[in-house]
Amino acid sequence: MKTGQQEIICNCCKKVIQEPEKMPYAEFLHIEKQWGYFSGKDGEKQEFDICEACYDQWVESFQIPVKATEITEYV
Ligand SMILES: [Zn+2]
């Protein structure tokens, strides 16, 4: 992950997740998706960032809960 260069704002609630030139002070979800030919978006690339609070709300709306695994070893 890149650190401290650009401002990162949550696309969902507009909260500043990371201020420029600072170390990230919150974890967030970055999604980058290049949609293929069969998607109807025809090769369009889309990106967004979601803060942890919005992520929690988002996954709570899932019909199938996210798979959670406890990580005991950090690399
Ligand atoms: Zn948010």
GROMACS .gro file of C-alpha atoms and ligand atoms in nm:
model
   76
    1MET     CA    1   0.000   0.000   0.000
    2LYS     CA    2   0.123   0.348  -0.081
    3THR     CA    3   0.159   0.574   0.218
    4GLY     CA    4   0.102   0.944   0.265
    5GLN     CA    5   0.089   1.080  -0.086
    6GLN     CA    6  -0.265   1.156  -0.185
    7GLU     CA    7  -0.585   1.227  -0.002
    8ILE     CA    8  -0.822   0.935   0.021
    9ILE     CA    9  -1.189   1.005   0.079
   10CYS     CA   10  -1.461   0.750   0.142
   11ASN     CA   11  -1.681   0.745  -0.167
   12CYS     CA   12  -1.979   0.649   0.044
   13CYS     CA   13  -1.979   0.912   0.326
   14LYS     CA   14  -1.708   1.161   0.213
   15LYS     CA   15  -1.507   1.108   0.530
   16VAL     CA   16  -1.135   1.175   0.484
   17ILE     CA   17  -0.969   0.840   0.536
   18GLN     CA   18  -0.617   0.960   0.470
   19GLU     CA   19  -0.479   1.311   0.460
   20PRO     CA   20  -0.205   1.397   0.213
   21GLU     CA   21   0.155   1.350   0.330
   22LYS     CA   22   0.047   1.163   0.639
   23MET     CA   23   0.058   0.804   0.741
   24PRO     CA   24  -0.276   0.629   0.699
   25TYR     CA   25  -0.463   0.649   1.026
   26ALA     CA   26  -0.751   0.426   0.935
   27GLU     CA   27  -0.791   0.113   0.735
   28PHE     CA   28  -1.013   0.125   0.433
   29LEU     CA   29  -1.122  -0.080   0.139
   30HIS     CA   30  -0.993   0.010  -0.205
   31ILE     CA   31  -1.174  -0.145  -0.497
   32GLU     CA   32  -1.051  -0.134  -0.851
   33LYS     CA   33  -1.246  -0.312  -1.119
   34GLN     CA   34  -1.199  -0.322  -1.489
   35TRP     CA   35  -1.528  -0.433  -1.635
   36GLY     CA   36  -1.500  -0.661  -1.932
   37TYR     CA   37  -1.671  -0.667  -2.265
   38PHE     CA   38  -1.969  -0.871  -2.148
   39SER     CA   39  -2.050  -0.646  -1.851
   40GLY     CA   40  -2.225  -0.368  -2.039
   41LYS     CA   41  -1.957  -0.125  -1.920
   42ASP     CA   42  -1.733  -0.231  -2.205
   43GLY     CA   43  -1.385  -0.218  -2.062
   44GLU     CA   44  -1.447   0.073  -1.824
   45LYS     CA   45  -1.225   0.085  -1.518
   46GLN     CA   46  -1.386   0.196  -1.193
   47GLU     CA   47  -1.227   0.260  -0.854
   48PHE     CA   48  -1.352   0.365  -0.515
   49ASP     CA   49  -1.254   0.373  -0.151
   50ILE     CA   50  -1.476   0.277   0.138
   51CYS     CA   51  -1.407   0.357   0.504
   52GLU     CA   52  -1.441   0.086   0.765
   53ALA     CA   53  -1.773   0.217   0.903
   54CYS     CA   54  -1.933   0.218   0.557
   55TYR     CA   55  -1.780  -0.121   0.484
   56ASP     CA   56  -1.944  -0.263   0.796
   57GLN     CA   57  -2.282  -0.121   0.694
   58TRP     CA   58  -2.236  -0.248   0.342
   59VAL     CA   59  -2.151  -0.606   0.432
   60GLU     CA   60  -2.435  -0.612   0.683
   61SER     CA   61  -2.672  -0.574   0.388
   62PHE     CA   62  -2.535  -0.890   0.226
   63GLN     CA   63  -2.767  -1.190   0.204
   64ILE     CA   64  -2.470  -1.415   0.272
   65PRO     CA   65  -2.236  -1.293   0.544
   66VAL     CA   66  -1.872  -1.233   0.459
   67LYS     CA   67  -1.634  -1.515   0.531
   68ALA     CA   68  -1.423  -1.425   0.831
   69THR     CA   69  -1.103  -1.598   0.922
   70GLU     CA   70  -0.889  -1.507   1.218
   71ILE     CA   71  -0.533  -1.437   1.118
   72THR     CA   72  -0.291  -1.555   1.380
   73GLU     CA   73   0.030  -1.497   1.190
   74TYR     CA   74   0.113  -1.161   1.044
   75VAL     CA   75   0.365  -1.166   0.764
   76ZN      ZN   76  -1.749   0.603   0.472
   0.00000   0.00000   0.00000
